[in-house]
mmCIF file of C-alpha atoms and ligand atoms in Angstrom:
data_model
loop_
_atom_site.group_PDB
_atom_site.id
_atom_site.type_symbol
_atom_site.label_atom_id
_atom_site.label_comp_id
_atom_site.label_asym_id
_atom_site.label_seq_id
_atom_site.Cartn_x
_atom_site.Cartn_y
_atom_site.Cartn_z
ATOM 1 C CA UNK A 1 -101.486 -84.058 -66.157
ATOM 2 C CA UNK A 2 -103.784 -86.863 -67.329
ATOM 3 C CA UNK A 3 -106.336 -86.465 -70.086
ATOM 4 C CA UNK A 4 -109.655 -88.315 -69.809
ATOM 5 C CA UNK A 5 -112.337 -88.860 -72.374
ATOM 6 C CA UNK A 6 -114.318 -91.436 -70.427
ATOM 7 C CA UNK A 7 -116.584 -90.252 -67.602
ATOM 8 C CA UNK A 8 -115.977 -93.414 -65.532
ATOM 9 C CA UNK A 9 -112.203 -93.092 -65.726
ATOM 10 C CA UNK A 10 -112.203 -89.448 -64.652
ATOM 11 C CA UNK A 11 -114.538 -90.328 -61.788
ATOM 12 C CA UNK A 12 -112.244 -93.124 -60.571
ATOM 13 C CA UNK A 13 -109.223 -90.812 -60.723
ATOM 14 C CA UNK A 14 -110.991 -88.089 -58.734
ATOM 15 C CA UNK A 15 -112.508 -90.508 -56.241
ATOM 16 C CA UNK A 16 -109.014 -91.457 -55.110
ATOM 17 C CA UNK A 17 -108.095 -87.775 -54.627
ATOM 18 C CA UNK A 18 -111.336 -87.076 -52.744
ATOM 19 C CA UNK A 19 -110.838 -90.123 -50.503
ATOM 20 C CA UNK A 20 -107.411 -88.694 -49.687
ATOM 21 C CA UNK A 21 -109.120 -85.535 -48.410
ATOM 22 C CA UNK A 22 -107.946 -83.398 -51.332
ATOM 23 C CA UNK A 23 -109.954 -80.424 -52.581
ATOM 24 C CA UNK A 24 -110.989 -80.348 -56.220
ATOM 25 C CA UNK A 25 -111.284 -77.158 -58.254
ATOM 26 C CA UNK A 26 -113.034 -77.191 -61.612
ATOM 27 C CA UNK A 27 -112.777 -74.864 -64.611
ATOM 28 C CA UNK A 28 -115.356 -75.722 -67.305
ATOM 29 C CA UNK A 29 -114.393 -74.364 -70.748
ATOM 30 C CA UNK A 30 -115.136 -74.771 -74.429
ATOM 31 C CA UNK A 31 -111.401 -74.628 -75.201
ATOM 32 C CA UNK A 32 -109.552 -72.051 -77.331
ATOM 33 C CA UNK A 33 -108.016 -71.040 -74.043
ATOM 34 C CA UNK A 34 -106.890 -67.456 -73.476
ATOM 35 C CA UNK A 35 -105.618 -65.413 -70.538
ATOM 36 C CA UNK A 36 -109.137 -65.196 -69.112
ATOM 37 C CA UNK A 37 -109.323 -68.994 -68.832
ATOM 38 C CA UNK A 38 -105.763 -69.154 -67.544
ATOM 39 C CA UNK A 39 -106.646 -66.713 -64.752
ATOM 40 C CA UNK A 40 -109.429 -69.109 -63.652
ATOM 41 C CA UNK A 41 -107.082 -72.087 -63.830
ATOM 42 C CA UNK A 42 -104.403 -70.233 -61.817
ATOM 43 C CA UNK A 43 -106.941 -69.285 -59.189
ATOM 44 C CA UNK A 44 -108.130 -72.877 -58.910
ATOM 45 C CA UNK A 45 -104.571 -74.262 -58.754
ATOM 46 C CA UNK A 46 -103.860 -71.731 -56.023
ATOM 47 C CA UNK A 47 -107.003 -72.548 -53.982
ATOM 48 C CA UNK A 48 -107.346 -76.328 -54.470
ATOM 49 C CA UNK A 49 -105.219 -79.474 -54.279
ATOM 50 C CA UNK A 50 -106.321 -80.665 -57.726
ATOM 51 C CA UNK A 51 -107.614 -78.714 -60.686
ATOM 52 C CA UNK A 52 -109.781 -80.279 -63.377
ATOM 53 C CA UNK A 53 -110.348 -78.437 -66.673
ATOM 54 C CA UNK A 54 -113.022 -79.592 -69.110
ATOM 55 C CA UNK A 55 -112.944 -78.775 -72.795
ATOM 56 C CA UNK A 56 -116.286 -79.412 -74.449
ATOM 57 C CA UNK A 57 -117.850 -77.306 -77.190
ATOM 58 C CA UNK A 58 -121.378 -77.793 -75.932
ATOM 59 C CA UNK A 59 -123.764 -78.050 -78.900
ATOM 60 C CA UNK A 60 -126.911 -77.413 -76.858
ATOM 61 C CA UNK A 61 -125.944 -73.835 -76.002
ATOM 62 C CA UNK A 62 -125.609 -72.783 -79.656
ATOM 63 C CA UNK A 63 -128.624 -71.654 -81.675
ATOM 64 C CA UNK A 64 -129.220 -73.039 -85.199
ATOM 65 C CA UNK A 65 -127.586 -70.040 -86.911
ATOM 66 C CA UNK A 66 -124.736 -69.610 -84.458
ATOM 67 C CA UNK A 67 -121.056 -70.484 -84.666
ATOM 68 C CA UNK A 68 -120.947 -74.099 -83.384
ATOM 69 C CA UNK A 69 -119.171 -75.385 -86.492
ATOM 70 C CA UNK A 70 -116.581 -72.659 -86.694
ATOM 71 C CA UNK A 71 -115.980 -72.290 -82.942
ATOM 72 C CA UNK A 72 -112.151 -72.312 -82.570
ATOM 73 C CA UNK A 73 -110.713 -75.700 -81.557
ATOM 74 C CA UNK A 74 -107.047 -76.455 -80.800
ATOM 75 C CA UNK A 75 -106.785 -79.291 -78.315
ATOM 76 C CA UNK A 76 -102.997 -79.709 -78.631
ATOM 77 C CA UNK A 77 -102.386 -76.068 -77.677
ATOM 78 C CA UNK A 78 -105.021 -76.078 -74.917
ATOM 79 C CA UNK A 79 -103.584 -79.263 -73.477
ATOM 80 C CA UNK A 80 -100.055 -77.809 -73.417
ATOM 81 C CA UNK A 81 -101.314 -74.657 -71.648
ATOM 82 C CA UNK A 82 -103.161 -76.709 -69.018
ATOM 83 C CA UNK A 83 -100.072 -78.834 -68.438
ATOM 84 C CA UNK A 84 -97.933 -75.701 -67.985
ATOM 85 C CA UNK A 85 -100.404 -74.290 -65.447
ATOM 86 C CA UNK A 86 -100.289 -77.421 -63.292
ATOM 87 C CA UNK A 87 -103.735 -78.821 -64.123
ATOM 88 C CA UNK A 88 -104.199 -82.328 -62.714
ATOM 89 C CA UNK A 89 -106.851 -83.658 -65.087
ATOM 90 C CA UNK A 90 -108.102 -82.531 -68.487
ATOM 91 C CA UNK A 91 -111.574 -83.836 -69.333
ATOM 92 C CA UNK A 92 -112.473 -83.933 -73.020
ATOM 93 C CA UNK A 93 -115.761 -85.821 -73.324
ATOM 94 C CA UNK A 94 -117.511 -86.683 -76.584
ATOM 95 C CA UNK A 95 -120.907 -85.299 -77.557
ATOM 96 C CA UNK A 96 -122.272 -88.865 -77.598
ATOM 97 C CA UNK A 97 -121.216 -89.445 -73.971
ATOM 98 C CA UNK A 98 -122.522 -86.091 -72.740
ATOM 99 C CA UNK A 99 -125.782 -86.379 -74.689
ATOM 100 C CA UNK A 100 -126.702 -90.040 -75.253
ATOM 101 C CA UNK A 101 -129.407 -90.418 -77.882
ATOM 102 C CA UNK A 102 -132.076 -91.183 -75.256
ATOM 103 C CA UNK A 103 -131.162 -88.313 -72.884
ATOM 104 C CA UNK A 104 -134.286 -86.347 -71.944
ATOM 105 C CA UNK A 105 -133.403 -84.189 -68.935
ATOM 106 C CA UNK A 106 -132.829 -80.452 -69.075
ATOM 107 C CA UNK A 107 -132.003 -77.868 -66.446
ATOM 108 C CA UNK A 108 -133.629 -74.467 -66.756
ATOM 109 C CA UNK A 109 -133.323 -71.286 -64.722
ATOM 110 C CA UNK A 110 -136.134 -69.478 -66.490
ATOM 111 C CA UNK A 111 -136.334 -66.038 -64.886
ATOM 112 C CA UNK A 112 -132.626 -65.219 -64.922
ATOM 113 C CA UNK A 113 -132.347 -66.685 -68.411
ATOM 114 C CA UNK A 114 -135.058 -64.448 -69.868
ATOM 115 C CA UNK A 115 -133.512 -61.035 -70.558
ATOM 116 C CA UNK A 116 -130.397 -59.859 -72.427
ATOM 117 C CA UNK A 117 -128.460 -62.893 -73.700
ATOM 118 C CA UNK A 118 -131.460 -65.158 -73.168
ATOM 119 C CA UNK A 119 -133.668 -62.891 -75.310
ATOM 120 C CA UNK A 120 -131.094 -62.777 -78.114
ATOM 121 C CA UNK A 121 -130.101 -66.459 -77.870
ATOM 122 C CA UNK A 122 -133.208 -68.544 -77.104
ATOM 123 C CA UNK A 123 -132.292 -71.820 -75.387
ATOM 124 C CA UNK A 124 -128.710 -70.730 -74.734
ATOM 125 C CA UNK A 125 -128.883 -70.800 -70.925
ATOM 126 C CA UNK A 126 -130.831 -74.048 -70.910
ATOM 127 C CA UNK A 127 -127.848 -75.569 -72.735
ATOM 128 C CA UNK A 128 -125.346 -73.910 -70.390
ATOM 129 C CA UNK A 129 -127.190 -74.919 -67.203
ATOM 130 C CA UNK A 130 -127.702 -78.482 -68.427
ATOM 131 C CA UNK A 131 -124.094 -79.055 -69.434
ATOM 132 C CA UNK A 132 -122.779 -77.450 -66.228
ATOM 133 C CA UNK A 133 -125.113 -79.619 -64.112
ATOM 134 C CA UNK A 134 -123.823 -82.713 -65.928
ATOM 135 C CA UNK A 135 -120.183 -81.640 -65.604
ATOM 136 C CA UNK A 136 -120.673 -80.857 -61.909
ATOM 137 C CA UNK A 137 -122.195 -84.325 -61.415
ATOM 138 C CA UNK A 138 -119.234 -85.931 -63.166
ATOM 139 C CA UNK A 139 -116.419 -83.945 -61.527
ATOM 140 C CA UNK A 140 -118.099 -83.242 -58.155
ATOM 141 C CA UNK A 141 -115.758 -80.347 -57.459
ATOM 142 C CA UNK A 142 -115.565 -78.441 -54.179
ATOM 143 C CA UNK A 143 -115.215 -75.194 -56.147
ATOM 144 C CA UNK A 144 -115.971 -74.177 -59.731
ATOM 145 C CA UNK A 145 -114.509 -71.074 -61.353
ATOM 146 C CA UNK A 146 -116.379 -68.771 -63.742
ATOM 147 C CA UNK A 147 -115.411 -65.479 -65.350
ATOM 148 C CA UNK A 148 -117.417 -62.372 -64.601
ATOM 149 C CA UNK A 149 -117.281 -61.532 -68.307
ATOM 150 C CA UNK A 150 -120.255 -63.850 -68.853
ATOM 151 C CA UNK A 151 -122.155 -62.139 -66.070
ATOM 152 C CA UNK A 152 -125.617 -63.544 -66.781
ATOM 153 C CA UNK A 153 -124.160 -67.044 -67.131
ATOM 154 C CA UNK A 154 -122.485 -66.622 -63.737
ATOM 155 C CA UNK A 155 -125.830 -65.699 -62.124
ATOM 156 C CA UNK A 156 -127.636 -68.590 -63.836
ATOM 157 C CA UNK A 157 -125.027 -71.062 -62.539
ATOM 158 C CA UNK A 158 -125.091 -69.594 -59.018
ATOM 159 C CA UNK A 159 -128.900 -69.869 -58.981
ATOM 160 C CA UNK A 160 -128.855 -73.437 -60.287
ATOM 161 C CA UNK A 161 -126.294 -74.560 -57.698
ATOM 162 C CA UNK A 162 -128.309 -72.973 -54.884
ATOM 163 C CA UNK A 163 -131.692 -74.265 -56.119
ATOM 164 C CA UNK A 164 -130.452 -77.832 -56.692
ATOM 165 C CA UNK A 165 -128.534 -77.915 -53.387
ATOM 166 C CA UNK A 166 -125.271 -78.720 -55.136
ATOM 167 C CA UNK A 167 -122.435 -78.652 -52.570
ATOM 168 C CA UNK A 168 -120.206 -76.491 -54.789
ATOM 169 C CA UNK A 169 -118.833 -73.009 -54.219
ATOM 170 C CA UNK A 170 -119.002 -70.916 -57.364
ATOM 171 C CA UNK A 171 -116.012 -68.582 -57.507
ATOM 172 C CA UNK A 172 -116.486 -65.484 -59.680
ATOM 173 C CA UNK A 173 -113.253 -64.180 -61.197
ATOM 174 C CA UNK A 174 -112.588 -60.734 -62.698
ATOM 175 C CA UNK A 175 -112.753 -60.142 -66.443
ATOM 176 C CA UNK A 176 -109.324 -60.134 -68.064
ATOM 177 C CA UNK A 177 -108.903 -57.380 -70.655
ATOM 178 C CA UNK A 178 -106.598 -56.559 -73.547
ATOM 179 C CA UNK A 179 -104.613 -53.310 -73.111
ATOM 180 C CA UNK A 180 -107.311 -51.347 -75.041
ATOM 181 C CA UNK A 181 -110.049 -52.676 -72.752
ATOM 182 C CA UNK A 182 -111.509 -55.437 -74.954
ATOM 183 C CA UNK A 183 -112.606 -58.336 -72.735
ATOM 184 C CA UNK A 184 -110.750 -61.551 -73.567
ATOM 185 C CA UNK A 185 -112.956 -64.039 -75.399
ATOM 186 C CA UNK A 186 -112.355 -67.032 -77.640
ATOM 187 C CA UNK A 187 -114.603 -65.310 -80.210
ATOM 188 C CA UNK A 188 -112.125 -62.410 -80.526
ATOM 189 C CA UNK A 189 -110.216 -64.787 -82.829
ATOM 190 C CA UNK A 190 -112.920 -64.214 -85.481
ATOM 191 C CA UNK A 191 -112.112 -60.497 -85.765
ATOM 192 C CA UNK A 192 -109.903 -59.196 -88.580
ATOM 193 C CA UNK A 193 -107.517 -56.319 -87.836
ATOM 194 C CA UNK A 194 -110.028 -53.499 -88.410
ATOM 195 C CA UNK A 195 -112.826 -55.320 -86.599
ATOM 196 C CA UNK A 196 -110.492 -55.996 -83.702
ATOM 197 C CA UNK A 197 -109.783 -52.259 -83.399
ATOM 198 C CA UNK A 198 -113.487 -51.448 -83.560
ATOM 199 C CA UNK A 199 -114.362 -54.095 -80.941
ATOM 200 C CA UNK A 200 -112.895 -52.013 -78.115
ATOM 201 C CA UNK A 201 -115.918 -49.703 -78.461
ATOM 202 C CA UNK A 202 -117.990 -51.991 -76.219
ATOM 203 C CA UNK A 203 -115.699 -51.711 -73.209
ATOM 204 C CA UNK A 204 -115.299 -47.963 -73.914
ATOM 205 C CA UNK A 205 -119.076 -47.602 -73.653
ATOM 206 C CA UNK A 206 -119.197 -49.542 -70.380
ATOM 207 C CA UNK A 207 -116.296 -47.556 -68.929
ATOM 208 C CA UNK A 208 -118.126 -44.357 -69.913
ATOM 209 C CA UNK A 209 -121.104 -45.518 -67.823
ATOM 210 C CA UNK A 210 -118.700 -46.282 -64.990
ATOM 211 C CA UNK A 211 -117.120 -42.833 -65.331
ATOM 212 C CA UNK A 212 -120.475 -41.048 -65.302
ATOM 213 C CA UNK A 213 -121.609 -43.066 -62.284
ATOM 214 C CA UNK A 214 -118.431 -42.150 -60.428
ATOM 215 C CA UNK A 215 -119.065 -38.486 -61.346
ATOM 216 C CA UNK A 216 -122.468 -38.695 -59.604
ATOM 217 C CA UNK A 217 -124.926 -39.590 -62.395
ATOM 218 C CA UNK A 218 -127.683 -41.840 -61.009
ATOM 219 C CA UNK A 219 -130.178 -41.945 -63.882
ATOM 220 C CA UNK A 220 -130.083 -45.297 -65.694
ATOM 221 C CA UNK A 221 -131.518 -43.581 -68.797
ATOM 222 C CA UNK A 222 -128.594 -41.180 -68.901
ATOM 223 C CA UNK A 223 -126.080 -43.993 -68.535
ATOM 224 C CA UNK A 224 -127.807 -46.053 -71.232
ATOM 225 C CA UNK A 225 -127.914 -43.081 -73.623
ATOM 226 C CA UNK A 226 -124.234 -42.397 -73.028
ATOM 227 C CA UNK A 227 -123.360 -46.019 -73.796
ATOM 228 C CA UNK A 228 -125.463 -45.990 -76.969
ATOM 229 C CA UNK A 229 -123.734 -42.774 -78.117
ATOM 230 C CA UNK A 230 -120.285 -44.335 -77.688
ATOM 231 C CA UNK A 231 -121.293 -47.493 -79.566
ATOM 232 C CA UNK A 232 -122.948 -45.509 -82.372
ATOM 233 C CA UNK A 233 -119.716 -43.554 -82.821
ATOM 234 C CA UNK A 234 -118.171 -46.763 -84.206
ATOM 235 C CA UNK A 235 -119.582 -47.426 -87.712
ATOM 236 C CA UNK A 236 -118.598 -51.112 -87.655
ATOM 237 C CA UNK A 237 -120.549 -51.834 -84.462
ATOM 238 C CA UNK A 238 -124.214 -52.855 -84.399
ATOM 239 C CA UNK A 239 -125.898 -52.584 -81.034
ATOM 240 C CA UNK A 240 -127.797 -55.585 -79.639
ATOM 241 C CA UNK A 241 -128.456 -54.067 -76.216
ATOM 242 C CA UNK A 242 -127.038 -52.023 -73.372
ATOM 243 C CA UNK A 243 -128.617 -52.078 -69.939
ATOM 244 C CA UNK A 244 -128.193 -51.057 -66.339
ATOM 245 C CA UNK A 245 -129.404 -53.882 -64.156
ATOM 246 C CA UNK A 246 -129.684 -55.122 -60.608
ATOM 247 C CA UNK A 247 -126.575 -57.226 -59.936
ATOM 248 C CA UNK A 248 -128.486 -60.288 -58.634
ATOM 249 C CA UNK A 249 -131.911 -60.231 -60.313
ATOM 250 C CA UNK A 250 -130.864 -58.480 -63.544
ATOM 251 C CA UNK A 251 -134.043 -56.371 -63.305
ATOM 252 C CA UNK A 252 -133.722 -53.192 -65.371
ATOM 253 C CA UNK A 253 -133.344 -50.119 -63.145
ATOM 254 C CA UNK A 254 -134.325 -46.480 -63.328
ATOM 255 C CA UNK A 255 -132.099 -45.279 -60.498
ATOM 256 C CA UNK A 256 -128.603 -46.653 -60.321
ATOM 257 C CA UNK A 257 -126.884 -47.589 -57.097
ATOM 258 C CA UNK A 258 -123.514 -48.910 -56.025
ATOM 259 C CA UNK A 259 -122.876 -52.442 -57.287
ATOM 260 C CA UNK A 260 -125.320 -52.319 -60.227
ATOM 261 C CA UNK A 261 -124.136 -53.900 -63.440
ATOM 262 C CA UNK A 262 -123.823 -52.237 -66.838
ATOM 263 C CA UNK A 263 -124.162 -54.869 -69.583
ATOM 264 C CA UNK A 264 -123.894 -54.751 -73.319
ATOM 265 C CA UNK A 265 -123.732 -56.800 -76.503
ATOM 266 C CA UNK A 266 -122.708 -55.698 -79.987
ATOM 267 C CA UNK A 267 -122.020 -57.278 -83.338
ATOM 268 C CA UNK A 268 -118.945 -56.475 -85.369
ATOM 269 C CA UNK A 269 -119.199 -58.099 -88.786
ATOM 270 C CA UNK A 270 -120.324 -61.659 -88.063
ATOM 271 C CA UNK A 271 -119.006 -61.678 -84.504
ATOM 272 C CA UNK A 272 -121.137 -61.110 -81.438
ATOM 273 C CA UNK A 273 -119.374 -59.683 -78.366
ATOM 274 C CA UNK A 274 -120.646 -59.239 -74.811
ATOM 275 C CA UNK A 275 -119.174 -57.463 -71.805
ATOM 276 C CA UNK A 276 -120.155 -55.835 -68.516
ATOM 277 C CA UNK A 277 -118.796 -53.773 -65.627
ATOM 278 C CA UNK A 278 -119.994 -53.293 -62.084
ATOM 279 C CA UNK A 279 -120.654 -49.677 -61.182
ATOM 280 C CA UNK A 280 -118.958 -48.121 -58.189
ATOM 281 C CA UNK A 281 -117.368 -51.369 -57.051
ATOM 282 C CA UNK A 282 -113.702 -50.815 -56.490
ATOM 283 C CA UNK A 283 -112.902 -53.943 -54.491
ATOM 284 C CA UNK A 284 -111.027 -56.886 -55.901
ATOM 285 C CA UNK A 285 -114.350 -57.819 -57.392
ATOM 286 C CA UNK A 286 -113.685 -56.711 -60.929
ATOM 287 C CA UNK A 287 -110.793 -55.716 -63.099
ATOM 288 C CA UNK A 288 -110.427 -51.943 -63.250
ATOM 289 C CA UNK A 289 -110.534 -50.324 -66.639
ATOM 290 C CA UNK A 290 -107.098 -49.983 -68.248
ATOM 291 C CA UNK A 291 -105.395 -46.613 -67.510
HETATM 292 O O1 PAF B 301 -118.421 -70.097 -70.623
HETATM 293 C C1 PAF B 301 -118.252 -71.140 -71.296
HETATM 294 O O2 PAF B 301 -117.179 -71.361 -71.887
HETATM 295 C C2 PAF B 301 -119.378 -72.142 -71.423
HETATM 296 O O3 PAF B 301 -120.616 -71.511 -71.431
HETATM 297 C C3 PAF B 301 -119.328 -73.233 -70.328
HETATM 298 C C4 PAF B 301 -119.507 -72.655 -68.952
HETATM 299 C C5 PAF B 301 -118.006 -73.975 -70.414
HETATM 300 C C6 PAF B 301 -120.459 -74.239 -70.574
HETATM 301 O O4 PAF B 301 -120.344 -74.854 -71.807
#
């Protein structure tokens, strides 16, 4: 595995592979790699001749009072994990190279960015879309791998790639969960022991919506109320939102149908957690809830 900091050097390395007819898979990350990231990397290594992983804690997707400064960083560990997984190139750009002082171009996907995470984190998806557009321009992958855990992010990136005619296939990969259901996330590292136990309430609420849907409930209000009840049963959890939404447009629904998405966000102490499940979808499309 080679590690690149310079955009031009990574480009030259990948140009040679592309000229050889090799396929390039790309896994963009902010580091602090966990099993969720590793599942994306494994999928890319399986599908593509070369896998590129980027590690860049992107400042433009953090709000002023968010956790940019304390976001977990451990490049030595991340680099070892990538090497073990068979990654070809690790890209670790600097903030100055990704955002030169005179940079003045932003990518926005305004409608999909509006609700849920966008409403709670103004500017977040503008930062995500912009950095992904830049990374896609630099790496020019055939495929890019994203976790379904960040469901709204996945839709924003799919929309951007389609709207800007980027010749990249976005591959959505199932959420990887801890045995108690908690979705893997780099931010789980912030939780102390009691908070960590409490954090599983979010996936329990989503699985409850899934269970009710499978039992025949089709009222979005009923599913939302059931999720709120589960979350309110955990005194450490503060609810940001729960919703039942259309899986492509994210429009809030009154009547639920197969393939709709149940989404939620909570705060436990100073940590904000998000998660989602698709309702009634039993294909390979999403990880099933733990038994
Ligand atoms: O999901 C993430 O880790 C980030 O939002 C991404 C896609 C790497 C962009 O910074």
